């Protein structure tokens, strides 16, 4: 498999611009937004031109206490096959907690949350990754994430955690240098030390993105220009190993195509300049099919299992929640996916139980207002809680764009207030409907015209399937609305 080269995150908002950009070798697409039977025409055209497309998952939750859901793994596999992708990427994160292991309702984070760097969490993550590797048709690479908070009692640095993970599973690494910068600002972690400890020969490719700092906290927004500090970390990494691929992530607040092209040029130049002084022997091997057993990552040939991310809705790194009709029943698909791996590793069950309780306590504090778990920084948890509510508001606004149009300036304030007292337990479509119902039943809409529009919106979308646009069906709905108002 050839090196990927320079790429950009594909988003519907910039699809035409990406097609016209010179020097784009590959793109990522958010896996959850790829429908294998109905690929976006832009991605089809890019594939026909020979541009590699890599699906980037955001909702698997490999760092969670539960084993990976078989249905989600099947969806990832289908996306990779439809796109002809050389690999699939996901995150070292948890995105939901609760359920059977804690005998509590499943809570959705709506975003990527950090895994504690402990032996328990590493054992669980390794088994989850092996389950995913067995279920996927192409190699898997996993990404380090940005974090606003730190877990108490961590037993390893990020570099040590990633080294052991790659060593035990043979998984490839997707290193996000913007996330290393985020963790430097927010958690005081040295990016150079992390790179010292990483198995750089296991790197599949690299992410680069921008963000912003507010009140001493760095927010990995993917909506701002790449800062010099992030390019400096990219240079440091590229002086150690020439990454097989480097990709620019941008999820919203898209600038003119010329500005994106300038950022891509800066990324190329950074890698080229830093690679001049690189020792050839430590160059990352070309991506090839993974061995059956987990090799030692210190041997470059074994560390390279082969070489694939980016729209709830157009979207950024926002996990799609799992619909959970029965909060205590384990998914049959997940049980099938775990299969022999579960039987072979019963010793992970106590670790899963401990991790489940810890993650549920943290997520409940973030989205349900329960007390801050012992050892956590309450101020930082408040920042993270606000960030999660804000992210949730942004995604619901994309899933249901009519709501911010109807509520205008009051949308975000109303939604964030709602989010703090109403944890998300289903998908974003359900969240939008619940929010509208909350406004209507609580008498929070004083303007009669706004109340009527929200009511009409809720009535049209609260059914189990999309409404027919046949004239007779539309007339029946209009008649129903008139009768309801009476």
CSV table of C-alpha atoms in Angstrom, one decimal:
chain,number,residue,atom,x,y,z
A,1,UNK,CA,0.0,0.0,0.0
A,2,UNK,CA,1.4,3.4,-1.0
A,3,UNK,CA,1.8,6.3,1.4
A,4,UNK,CA,-1.4,8.4,1.6
A,5,UNK,CA,0.2,11.8,1.1
A,6,UNK,CA,-1.6,15.0,1.9
A,7,UNK,CA,-5.4,15.0,2.4
A,8,UNK,CA,-8.3,16.9,3.9
A,9,UNK,CA,-11.5,16.0,5.7
A,10,UNK,CA,-14.3,15.7,3.3
A,11,UNK,CA,-17.5,17.5,4.3
A,12,UNK,CA,-20.6,18.2,2.2
A,13,UNK,CA,-20.2,22.0,2.8
A,14,UNK,CA,-16.8,22.0,1.0
A,15,UNK,CA,-17.3,19.0,-1.3
A,16,UNK,CA,-17.0,21.1,-4.5
A,17,UNK,CA,-14.0,23.0,-3.2
A,18,UNK,CA,-12.2,19.7,-2.3
A,19,UNK,CA,-12.8,18.3,-5.8
A,20,UNK,CA,-11.2,21.4,-7.3
A,21,UNK,CA,-8.2,21.6,-4.9
A,22,UNK,CA,-4.8,20.7,-6.4
A,23,UNK,CA,-2.6,18.2,-4.7
A,24,UNK,CA,-5.3,16.3,-2.7
A,25,UNK,CA,-4.1,12.7,-2.5
A,26,UNK,CA,-6.8,11.4,-0.2
A,27,UNK,CA,-9.8,12.4,2.0
A,28,UNK,CA,-11.6,11.2,5.1
A,29,UNK,CA,-15.3,10.9,5.5
A,30,UNK,CA,-17.2,10.4,8.7
A,31,UNK,CA,-18.2,6.8,8.6
A,32,UNK,CA,-21.6,7.3,10.2
A,33,UNK,CA,-22.6,9.6,7.4
A,34,UNK,CA,-21.7,7.2,4.6
A,35,UNK,CA,-24.6,5.2,3.3
A,36,UNK,CA,-22.9,2.4,1.3
A,37,UNK,CA,-25.8,2.1,-1.2
A,38,UNK,CA,-26.0,5.8,-1.7
A,39,UNK,CA,-22.6,7.3,-1.7
A,40,UNK,CA,-22.4,11.1,-2.2
A,41,UNK,CA,-21.6,11.9,-5.8
A,42,UNK,CA,-18.6,14.0,-4.8
A,43,UNK,CA,-17.0,11.0,-3.1
A,44,UNK,CA,-17.8,8.8,-6.1
A,45,UNK,CA,-16.1,11.3,-8.4
A,46,UNK,CA,-13.0,11.5,-6.2
A,47,UNK,CA,-12.8,7.7,-6.1
A,48,UNK,CA,-13.0,7.5,-9.9
A,49,UNK,CA,-10.0,9.9,-10.0
A,50,UNK,CA,-8.0,7.6,-7.8
A,51,UNK,CA,-8.3,9.6,-4.6
A,52,UNK,CA,-8.3,7.4,-1.6
A,53,UNK,CA,-11.2,7.7,0.8
A,54,UNK,CA,-10.8,6.7,4.5
A,55,UNK,CA,-13.9,6.2,6.7
A,56,UNK,CA,-13.4,7.7,10.2
A,57,UNK,CA,-15.8,6.4,12.8
A,58,UNK,CA,-16.9,8.5,15.8
A,59,UNK,CA,-19.5,6.5,17.6
A,60,UNK,CA,-18.0,3.0,18.3
A,61,UNK,CA,-16.8,3.9,21.8
A,62,UNK,CA,-13.8,1.5,21.8
A,63,UNK,CA,-12.7,3.0,25.2
A,64,UNK,CA,-16.1,2.3,26.8
A,65,UNK,CA,-16.7,-0.6,29.3
A,66,UNK,CA,-19.0,-2.5,26.9
A,67,UNK,CA,-17.8,-4.6,24.1
A,68,UNK,CA,-18.1,-3.0,20.6
A,69,UNK,CA,-21.6,-3.2,19.1
A,70,UNK,CA,-21.8,-5.7,16.3
A,71,UNK,CA,-24.1,-3.6,14.3
A,72,UNK,CA,-21.8,-0.6,14.4
A,73,UNK,CA,-18.9,-2.8,13.4
A,74,UNK,CA,-20.9,-4.1,10.4
A,75,UNK,CA,-21.7,-0.5,9.4
A,76,UNK,CA,-18.0,0.4,9.5
A,77,UNK,CA,-17.1,-2.6,7.4
A,78,UNK,CA,-19.8,-1.8,4.8
A,79,UNK,CA,-18.5,1.8,4.5
A,80,UNK,CA,-14.9,0.6,4.0
A,81,UNK,CA,-16.0,-1.9,1.4
A,82,UNK,CA,-18.2,0.6,-0.5
A,83,UNK,CA,-15.4,3.2,-0.6
A,84,UNK,CA,-12.6,0.7,-1.4
A,85,UNK,CA,-10.8,2.0,1.7
A,86,UNK,CA,-7.4,0.6,2.8
A,87,UNK,CA,-8.2,1.0,6.5
A,88,UNK,CA,-10.7,2.3,9.0
A,89,UNK,CA,-10.0,4.7,11.8
A,90,UNK,CA,-11.7,5.3,15.2
A,91,UNK,CA,-11.0,6.9,18.5
A,92,UNK,CA,-9.5,6.0,21.9
A,93,UNK,CA,-12.5,7.3,23.7
A,94,UNK,CA,-15.8,6.5,25.4
A,95,UNK,CA,-19.0,8.1,24.1
A,96,UNK,CA,-21.7,6.5,26.3
A,97,UNK,CA,-21.9,4.9,29.8
A,98,UNK,CA,-24.4,3.1,31.9
A,99,UNK,CA,-26.5,0.1,30.9
A,100,UNK,CA,-26.3,-3.5,32.0
A,101,UNK,CA,-22.9,-3.3,33.7
A,102,UNK,CA,-24.2,-0.5,36.1
A,103,UNK,CA,-27.9,-1.4,36.1
A,104,UNK,CA,-28.6,2.2,35.1
A,105,UNK,CA,-30.0,4.0,32.1
A,106,UNK,CA,-27.6,4.4,29.2
A,107,UNK,CA,-26.3,8.0,28.9
A,108,UNK,CA,-24.9,9.5,25.7
A,109,UNK,CA,-22.0,12.0,25.8
A,110,UNK,CA,-22.6,13.3,22.3
A,111,UNK,CA,-18.9,13.8,22.1
A,112,UNK,CA,-15.6,11.9,22.6
A,113,UNK,CA,-14.5,11.6,26.2
A,114,UNK,CA,-11.0,10.5,27.5
A,115,UNK,CA,-10.3,7.0,28.8
A,116,UNK,CA,-8.4,6.8,32.1
A,117,UNK,CA,-4.8,5.7,31.5
A,118,UNK,CA,-5.0,2.8,33.9
A,119,UNK,CA,-4.3,-1.0,33.5
A,120,UNK,CA,-8.0,-1.7,33.8
A,121,UNK,CA,-8.9,0.7,30.9
A,122,UNK,CA,-6.0,-0.6,28.8
A,123,UNK,CA,-7.1,-4.3,29.3
A,124,UNK,CA,-10.6,-3.4,28.2
A,125,UNK,CA,-9.5,-1.3,25.3
A,126,UNK,CA,-7.1,-4.0,24.0
A,127,UNK,CA,-9.9,-6.6,24.0
A,128,UNK,CA,-12.3,-4.2,22.4
A,129,UNK,CA,-9.8,-3.4,19.6
A,130,UNK,CA,-9.2,-7.1,19.0
A,131,UNK,CA,-12.9,-7.7,18.7
A,132,UNK,CA,-13.1,-4.8,16.2
A,133,UNK,CA,-10.1,-6.1,14.2
A,134,UNK,CA,-11.7,-9.5,13.9
A,135,UNK,CA,-14.9,-8.0,12.6
A,136,UNK,CA,-13.5,-5.5,10.1
A,137,UNK,CA,-12.3,-6.3,6.5
A,138,UNK,CA,-9.4,-3.9,6.6
A,139,UNK,CA,-6.9,-2.8,9.3
A,140,UNK,CA,-7.9,-0.5,12.1
A,141,UNK,CA,-6.1,2.6,13.3
A,142,UNK,CA,-7.1,4.5,16.5
A,143,UNK,CA,-6.7,8.1,17.3
A,144,UNK,CA,-5.6,9.9,20.5
A,145,UNK,CA,-8.2,12.5,21.5
A,146,UNK,CA,-8.2,16.0,23.0
A,147,UNK,CA,-9.4,16.4,26.6
A,148,UNK,CA,-10.5,19.2,28.9
A,149,UNK,CA,-10.3,17.0,31.9
A,150,UNK,CA,-7.9,14.5,33.6
A,151,UNK,CA,-8.8,11.3,35.4
A,152,UNK,CA,-7.5,11.0,38.9
A,153,UNK,CA,-5.1,8.1,39.7
A,154,UNK,CA,-3.8,7.6,36.1
A,155,UNK,CA,-1.0,5.0,35.9
A,156,UNK,CA,0.6,5.9,32.6
A,157,UNK,CA,1.5,8.8,30.4
A,158,UNK,CA,-0.3,9.1,27.0
A,159,UNK,CA,2.8,7.9,25.2
A,160,UNK,CA,3.2,4.8,27.4
A,161,UNK,CA,-0.5,4.0,27.1
A,162,UNK,CA,-0.3,4.2,23.3
A,163,UNK,CA,2.9,2.2,23.2
A,164,UNK,CA,1.4,-0.6,25.2
A,165,UNK,CA,-1.8,-0.6,23.2
A,166,UNK,CA,0.1,-0.9,19.9
A,167,UNK,CA,2.4,-3.5,21.4
A,168,UNK,CA,-0.4,-5.7,22.6
A,169,UNK,CA,-2.8,-5.5,19.7
A,170,UNK,CA,-0.7,-4.6,16.6
A,171,UNK,CA,-3.2,-1.7,16.0
A,172,UNK,CA,-2.0,1.2,14.0
A,173,UNK,CA,-2.1,4.7,15.4
A,174,UNK,CA,-3.7,7.9,14.1
A,175,UNK,CA,-1.8,10.7,15.8
A,176,UNK,CA,-3.6,14.0,16.1
A,177,UNK,CA,-0.9,16.6,16.7
A,178,UNK,CA,-3.6,19.2,17.5
A,179,UNK,CA,-4.9,17.0,20.3
A,180,UNK,CA,-1.3,16.7,21.7
A,181,UNK,CA,-1.3,20.5,21.8
A,182,UNK,CA,-4.8,20.6,23.4
A,183,UNK,CA,-3.6,18.2,26.1
A,184,UNK,CA,-0.4,20.3,26.6
A,185,UNK,CA,-2.5,23.4,27.3
A,186,UNK,CA,-5.3,21.7,29.3
A,187,UNK,CA,-3.4,19.0,31.1
A,188,UNK,CA,0.1,20.2,31.2
A,189,UNK,CA,1.4,17.3,29.1
A,190,UNK,CA,4.6,17.7,27.1
A,191,UNK,CA,4.0,16.9,23.4
A,192,UNK,CA,7.7,16.1,22.9
A,193,UNK,CA,7.7,13.6,25.7
A,194,UNK,CA,4.6,12.0,24.3
A,195,UNK,CA,6.4,11.7,20.9
A,196,UNK,CA,9.5,10.3,22.6
A,197,UNK,CA,7.4,7.5,24.1
A,198,UNK,CA,5.3,6.7,21.0
A,199,UNK,CA,6.0,3.8,18.7
A,200,UNK,CA,6.3,6.1,15.7
A,201,UNK,CA,6.7,3.2,13.4
A,202,UNK,CA,3.1,2.3,14.1
A,203,UNK,CA,1.7,5.6,12.8
A,204,UNK,CA,-0.8,5.2,10.0
A,205,UNK,CA,-1.3,8.9,9.5
A,206,UNK,CA,-1.5,12.3,11.2
A,207,UNK,CA,-4.3,14.8,11.9
A,208,UNK,CA,-3.8,18.5,11.9
A,209,UNK,CA,-6.5,21.0,13.0
A,210,UNK,CA,-7.1,24.4,14.6
A,211,UNK,CA,-8.8,25.6,17.7
A,212,UNK,CA,-8.9,28.5,20.1
A,213,UNK,CA,-8.0,29.3,23.7
A,214,UNK,CA,-10.5,30.8,26.2
A,215,UNK,CA,-9.8,31.5,29.9
A,216,UNK,CA,-6.7,29.2,29.8
A,217,UNK,CA,-8.6,26.3,28.2
A,218,UNK,CA,-7.8,25.2,24.6
A,219,UNK,CA,-10.9,24.1,22.6
A,220,UNK,CA,-10.2,21.7,19.7
A,221,UNK,CA,-12.9,23.3,17.6
A,222,UNK,CA,-11.8,22.2,14.1
A,223,UNK,CA,-13.3,25.6,13.1
A,224,UNK,CA,-10.2,27.8,13.2
A,225,UNK,CA,-6.9,28.1,11.4
A,226,UNK,CA,-4.1,25.7,12.4
A,227,UNK,CA,-1.9,27.7,14.9
A,228,UNK,CA,1.9,27.7,14.7
A,229,UNK,CA,2.1,25.6,17.9
A,230,UNK,CA,0.4,22.7,16.2
A,231,UNK,CA,2.6,23.0,13.1
A,232,UNK,CA,5.6,22.9,15.5
A,233,UNK,CA,4.4,19.6,16.9
A,234,UNK,CA,3.9,18.3,13.4
A,235,UNK,CA,7.5,19.3,12.6
A,236,UNK,CA,8.8,17.5,15.7
A,237,UNK,CA,6.9,14.3,14.7
A,238,UNK,CA,8.1,14.5,11.1
A,239,UNK,CA,11.7,14.9,12.2
A,240,UNK,CA,11.4,11.5,13.8
A,241,UNK,CA,9.4,9.6,11.2
A,242,UNK,CA,7.9,10.6,7.8
A,243,UNK,CA,4.2,10.0,8.4
A,244,UNK,CA,2.5,8.0,5.6
A,245,UNK,CA,-0.2,10.6,5.4
A,246,UNK,CA,-1.2,14.0,6.9
A,247,UNK,CA,-4.7,15.3,6.9
A,248,UNK,CA,-6.2,18.7,7.6
A,249,UNK,CA,-9.5,18.6,9.6
A,250,UNK,CA,-12.1,21.4,9.3
A,251,UNK,CA,-15.6,20.8,10.4
A,252,UNK,CA,-17.3,24.2,10.4
A,253,UNK,CA,-16.8,27.9,9.9
A,254,UNK,CA,-15.3,27.0,6.6
A,255,UNK,CA,-13.0,29.7,5.0
A,256,UNK,CA,-12.6,30.3,1.3
A,257,UNK,CA,-11.0,27.4,-0.6
A,258,UNK,CA,-7.9,29.5,-1.1
A,259,UNK,CA,-7.4,29.7,2.6
A,260,UNK,CA,-7.7,25.9,3.0
A,261,UNK,CA,-5.2,25.5,0.2
A,262,UNK,CA,-2.8,27.8,2.0
A,263,UNK,CA,-3.1,25.7,5.1
A,264,UNK,CA,-2.5,22.5,3.2
A,265,UNK,CA,0.6,24.1,1.6
A,266,UNK,CA,1.9,25.0,5.1
A,267,UNK,CA,1.3,21.4,6.2
A,268,UNK,CA,3.2,20.0,3.2
A,269,UNK,CA,6.1,22.4,3.7
A,270,UNK,CA,6.3,21.6,7.4
A,271,UNK,CA,6.6,17.9,6.8
A,272,UNK,CA,9.1,18.3,3.9
A,273,UNK,CA,11.4,20.7,5.9
A,274,UNK,CA,11.3,18.5,9.0
A,275,UNK,CA,11.9,15.3,7.1
A,276,UNK,CA,15.2,16.5,5.7
A,277,UNK,CA,17.0,15.8,8.9
A,278,UNK,CA,15.2,12.5,9.6
A,279,UNK,CA,17.2,9.4,9.9
A,280,UNK,CA,16.1,7.1,7.0
A,281,UNK,CA,16.0,3.9,9.1
A,282,UNK,CA,13.2,5.2,11.4
A,283,UNK,CA,11.0,6.0,8.4
A,284,UNK,CA,7.5,4.5,8.9
A,285,UNK,CA,7.0,1.4,6.8
A,286,UNK,CA,4.5,1.3,4.0
A,287,UNK,CA,1.1,0.1,5.1
A,288,UNK,CA,0.5,-3.6,4.6
A,289,UNK,CA,-1.9,-6.3,5.7
A,290,UNK,CA,-1.8,-7.0,9.5
A,291,UNK,CA,-0.3,-10.2,11.0
A,292,UNK,CA,-2.7,-12.5,12.8
A,293,UNK,CA,-0.7,-12.2,16.0
A,294,UNK,CA,0.1,-8.9,17.8
A,295,UNK,CA,3.7,-8.1,16.9
A,296,UNK,CA,6.3,-6.2,18.8
A,297,UNK,CA,5.9,-2.6,17.8
A,298,UNK,CA,9.7,-2.1,18.0
A,299,UNK,CA,10.0,-4.1,14.8
A,300,UNK,CA,9.0,-1.8,11.9
A,301,UNK,CA,7.8,-4.6,9.6
A,302,UNK,CA,5.5,-6.0,12.1
A,303,UNK,CA,4.1,-2.7,13.3
A,304,UNK,CA,2.6,-1.9,10.0
A,305,UNK,CA,-0.8,-3.6,9.5
A,306,UNK,CA,-2.1,-1.7,6.4
A,307,UNK,CA,-3.5,1.6,5.7
A,308,UNK,CA,-8.8,4.8,6.2
A,309,UNK,CA,-12.7,9.7,8.6
A,310,UNK,CA,-15.4,12.9,8.1
A,311,UNK,CA,-20.8,14.8,8.6
A,312,UNK,CA,-24.5,14.3,12.5
A,313,UNK,CA,-24.8,16.0,10.1
A,314,UNK,CA,-22.0,17.5,8.2
A,315,UNK,CA,-20.1,16.8,11.0
A,316,UNK,CA,-17.2,16.9,13.1
A,317,UNK,CA,-16.1,14.4,15.6
A,318,UNK,CA,-19.5,13.9,17.0
A,319,UNK,CA,-20.6,10.4,17.9
A,320,UNK,CA,-24.0,9.2,16.8
A,321,UNK,CA,-25.8,7.9,19.9
A,322,UNK,CA,-26.9,4.3,20.0
A,323,UNK,CA,-30.7,3.8,20.2
A,324,UNK,CA,-31.3,1.7,23.4
A,325,UNK,CA,-34.9,0.5,23.7
A,326,UNK,CA,-34.0,-1.8,26.6
A,327,UNK,CA,-31.4,-0.3,28.9
A,328,UNK,CA,-30.4,-3.5,30.6
A,329,UNK,CA,-30.4,-5.9,27.6
A,330,UNK,CA,-27.1,-6.6,25.9
A,331,UNK,CA,-27.1,-6.2,22.2
A,332,UNK,CA,-27.2,-9.6,20.4
A,333,UNK,CA,-25.1,-8.2,17.7
A,334,UNK,CA,-22.5,-7.1,20.2
A,335,UNK,CA,-22.5,-10.6,21.8
A,336,UNK,CA,-21.9,-12.1,18.4
A,337,UNK,CA,-19.1,-9.7,17.6
A,338,UNK,CA,-17.4,-10.4,20.8
A,339,UNK,CA,-17.7,-14.2,20.2
A,340,UNK,CA,-14.6,-16.2,21.0
A,341,UNK,CA,-12.7,-13.1,22.2
A,342,UNK,CA,-15.1,-12.9,25.2
A,343,UNK,CA,-14.8,-16.5,26.0
A,344,UNK,CA,-11.0,-16.3,25.8
A,345,UNK,CA,-10.7,-13.3,28.1
A,346,UNK,CA,-13.1,-13.7,31.0
A,347,UNK,CA,-10.6,-11.9,33.2
A,348,UNK,CA,-11.6,-8.6,31.6
A,349,UNK,CA,-15.0,-8.7,33.2
A,350,UNK,CA,-14.0,-7.4,36.6
A,351,UNK,CA,-12.1,-4.6,34.9
A,352,UNK,CA,-15.1,-3.8,32.7
A,353,UNK,CA,-17.3,-3.6,35.8
A,354,UNK,CA,-14.9,-1.1,37.5
A,355,UNK,CA,-14.5,0.9,34.4
A,356,UNK,CA,-18.2,1.0,33.8
A,357,UNK,CA,-18.9,2.4,37.3
A,358,UNK,CA,-16.2,5.1,36.9
A,359,UNK,CA,-17.3,6.2,33.4
A,360,UNK,CA,-21.0,6.3,34.4
A,361,UNK,CA,-20.3,8.4,37.4
A,362,UNK,CA,-18.3,10.9,35.3
A,363,UNK,CA,-20.8,11.1,32.5
A,364,UNK,CA,-23.7,11.5,34.9
A,365,UNK,CA,-21.9,14.4,36.5
A,366,UNK,CA,-21.3,16.0,33.0
A,367,UNK,CA,-24.8,15.5,31.5
A,368,UNK,CA,-27.2,14.9,34.4
A,369,UNK,CA,-25.9,17.3,37.1
A,370,UNK,CA,-25.0,14.6,39.6
A,371,UNK,CA,-22.1,15.2,42.1
A,372,UNK,CA,-18.6,15.5,40.8
A,373,UNK,CA,-16.8,12.2,41.4
A,374,UNK,CA,-14.0,12.2,43.9
A,375,UNK,CA,-10.6,13.3,42.6
A,376,UNK,CA,-11.9,15.3,39.6
A,377,UNK,CA,-11.5,19.1,39.2
A,378,UNK,CA,-15.0,20.5,39.5
A,379,UNK,CA,-14.2,23.6,37.6
A,380,UNK,CA,-12.9,21.7,34.6
A,381,UNK,CA,-15.9,19.4,34.7
A,382,UNK,CA,-18.1,22.5,34.5
A,383,UNK,CA,-16.2,23.6,31.4
A,384,UNK,CA,-16.5,20.1,29.9
A,385,UNK,CA,-20.3,20.0,30.7
A,386,UNK,CA,-20.8,23.4,29.0
A,387,UNK,CA,-18.8,22.2,26.0
A,388,UNK,CA,-20.9,19.0,25.7
A,389,UNK,CA,-24.2,21.0,25.9
A,390,UNK,CA,-22.9,23.4,23.3
A,391,UNK,CA,-21.8,20.6,21.0
A,392,UNK,CA,-25.2,18.9,21.4
A,393,UNK,CA,-27.0,22.2,20.5
A,394,UNK,CA,-24.8,22.5,17.4
A,395,UNK,CA,-25.6,19.0,16.2
A,396,UNK,CA,-29.3,19.2,16.9
A,397,UNK,CA,-29.3,22.5,14.9
A,398,UNK,CA,-27.9,20.6,11.9
A,399,UNK,CA,-30.3,17.6,12.3
A,400,UNK,CA,-33.3,19.9,12.8
A,401,UNK,CA,-32.4,23.3,11.1
A,402,UNK,CA,-36.0,24.5,11.4
A,403,UNK,CA,-35.7,24.8,15.2
A,404,UNK,CA,-33.0,27.5,15.2
A,405,UNK,CA,-34.8,29.3,12.4
A,406,UNK,CA,-38.1,29.3,14.4
A,407,UNK,CA,-36.5,30.2,17.8
A,408,UNK,CA,-33.9,32.6,16.3
A,409,UNK,CA,-31.6,34.0,18.9
A,410,UNK,CA,-33.3,32.1,21.7
A,411,UNK,CA,-32.5,28.7,20.3
A,412,UNK,CA,-29.1,28.2,21.8
A,413,UNK,CA,-29.9,29.6,25.2
A,414,UNK,CA,-33.0,27.5,25.4
A,415,UNK,CA,-31.3,24.3,24.2
A,416,UNK,CA,-28.3,24.6,26.6
A,417,UNK,CA,-30.7,25.1,29.5
A,418,UNK,CA,-32.7,22.1,28.4
A,419,UNK,CA,-29.5,19.9,27.9
A,420,UNK,CA,-28.3,20.5,31.5
A,421,UNK,CA,-31.3,18.9,33.0
A,422,UNK,CA,-32.1,16.3,30.3
A,423,UNK,CA,-29.4,13.8,29.4
A,424,UNK,CA,-29.4,12.4,25.9
A,425,UNK,CA,-30.4,8.8,25.8
A,426,UNK,CA,-31.2,8.3,22.1
A,427,UNK,CA,-30.3,9.7,18.8
A,428,UNK,CA,-30.1,13.4,17.8
A,429,UNK,CA,-33.5,13.2,16.0
A,430,UNK,CA,-35.1,12.0,19.2
A,431,UNK,CA,-33.2,14.7,21.1
A,432,UNK,CA,-34.6,17.4,18.8
A,433,UNK,CA,-38.2,16.1,19.2
A,434,UNK,CA,-37.8,15.9,23.0
A,435,UNK,CA,-36.4,19.5,23.1
A,436,UNK,CA,-39.5,20.8,21.1
A,437,UNK,CA,-41.8,18.8,23.4
A,438,UNK,CA,-40.1,20.3,26.5
A,439,UNK,CA,-40.7,23.8,25.2
A,440,UNK,CA,-44.3,23.1,24.4
A,441,UNK,CA,-45.3,21.3,27.5
A,442,UNK,CA,-43.4,23.6,29.8
A,443,UNK,CA,-45.2,26.7,28.4
A,444,UNK,CA,-41.8,28.2,27.6
A,445,UNK,CA,-42.9,29.8,24.3
A,446,UNK,CA,-44.7,33.0,25.0
A,447,UNK,CA,-45.0,34.2,21.4
A,448,UNK,CA,-48.1,32.4,20.0
A,449,UNK,CA,-46.7,32.4,16.4
A,450,UNK,CA,-43.4,30.7,17.6
A,451,UNK,CA,-45.4,28.2,19.7
A,452,UNK,CA,-47.6,27.4,16.6
A,453,UNK,CA,-44.5,26.8,14.4
A,454,UNK,CA,-42.8,24.6,17.0
A,455,UNK,CA,-46.0,22.7,17.5
A,456,UNK,CA,-46.5,22.2,13.7
A,457,UNK,CA,-42.8,21.1,13.4
A,458,UNK,CA,-43.2,18.5,16.2
A,459,UNK,CA,-46.5,17.1,14.9
A,460,UNK,CA,-45.0,16.6,11.4
A,461,UNK,CA,-41.9,14.8,12.7
A,462,UNK,CA,-42.9,12.8,15.7
A,463,UNK,CA,-44.0,9.8,13.7
A,464,UNK,CA,-41.9,6.7,13.2
A,465,UNK,CA,-41.1,7.3,9.6
A,466,UNK,CA,-40.6,10.3,7.2
A,467,UNK,CA,-44.0,11.9,6.2
A,468,UNK,CA,-45.3,11.3,2.8
A,469,UNK,CA,-45.2,14.3,0.5
A,470,UNK,CA,-48.2,13.2,-1.6
A,471,UNK,CA,-50.7,16.0,-1.9
A,472,UNK,CA,-53.5,14.1,-0.2
A,473,UNK,CA,-51.2,13.3,2.8
A,474,UNK,CA,-50.1,16.9,3.1
A,475,UNK,CA,-53.7,18.1,3.0
A,476,UNK,CA,-54.6,15.6,5.7
A,477,UNK,CA,-51.8,16.9,7.9
A,478,UNK,CA,-52.9,20.5,7.4
A,479,UNK,CA,-56.4,19.7,8.3
A,480,UNK,CA,-55.2,17.9,11.4
A,481,UNK,CA,-53.2,20.9,12.5
A,482,UNK,CA,-56.3,23.2,12.1
A,483,UNK,CA,-58.4,20.8,14.1
A,484,UNK,CA,-55.8,20.6,16.9
A,485,UNK,CA,-55.6,24.3,17.2
A,486,UNK,CA,-59.3,24.5,17.7
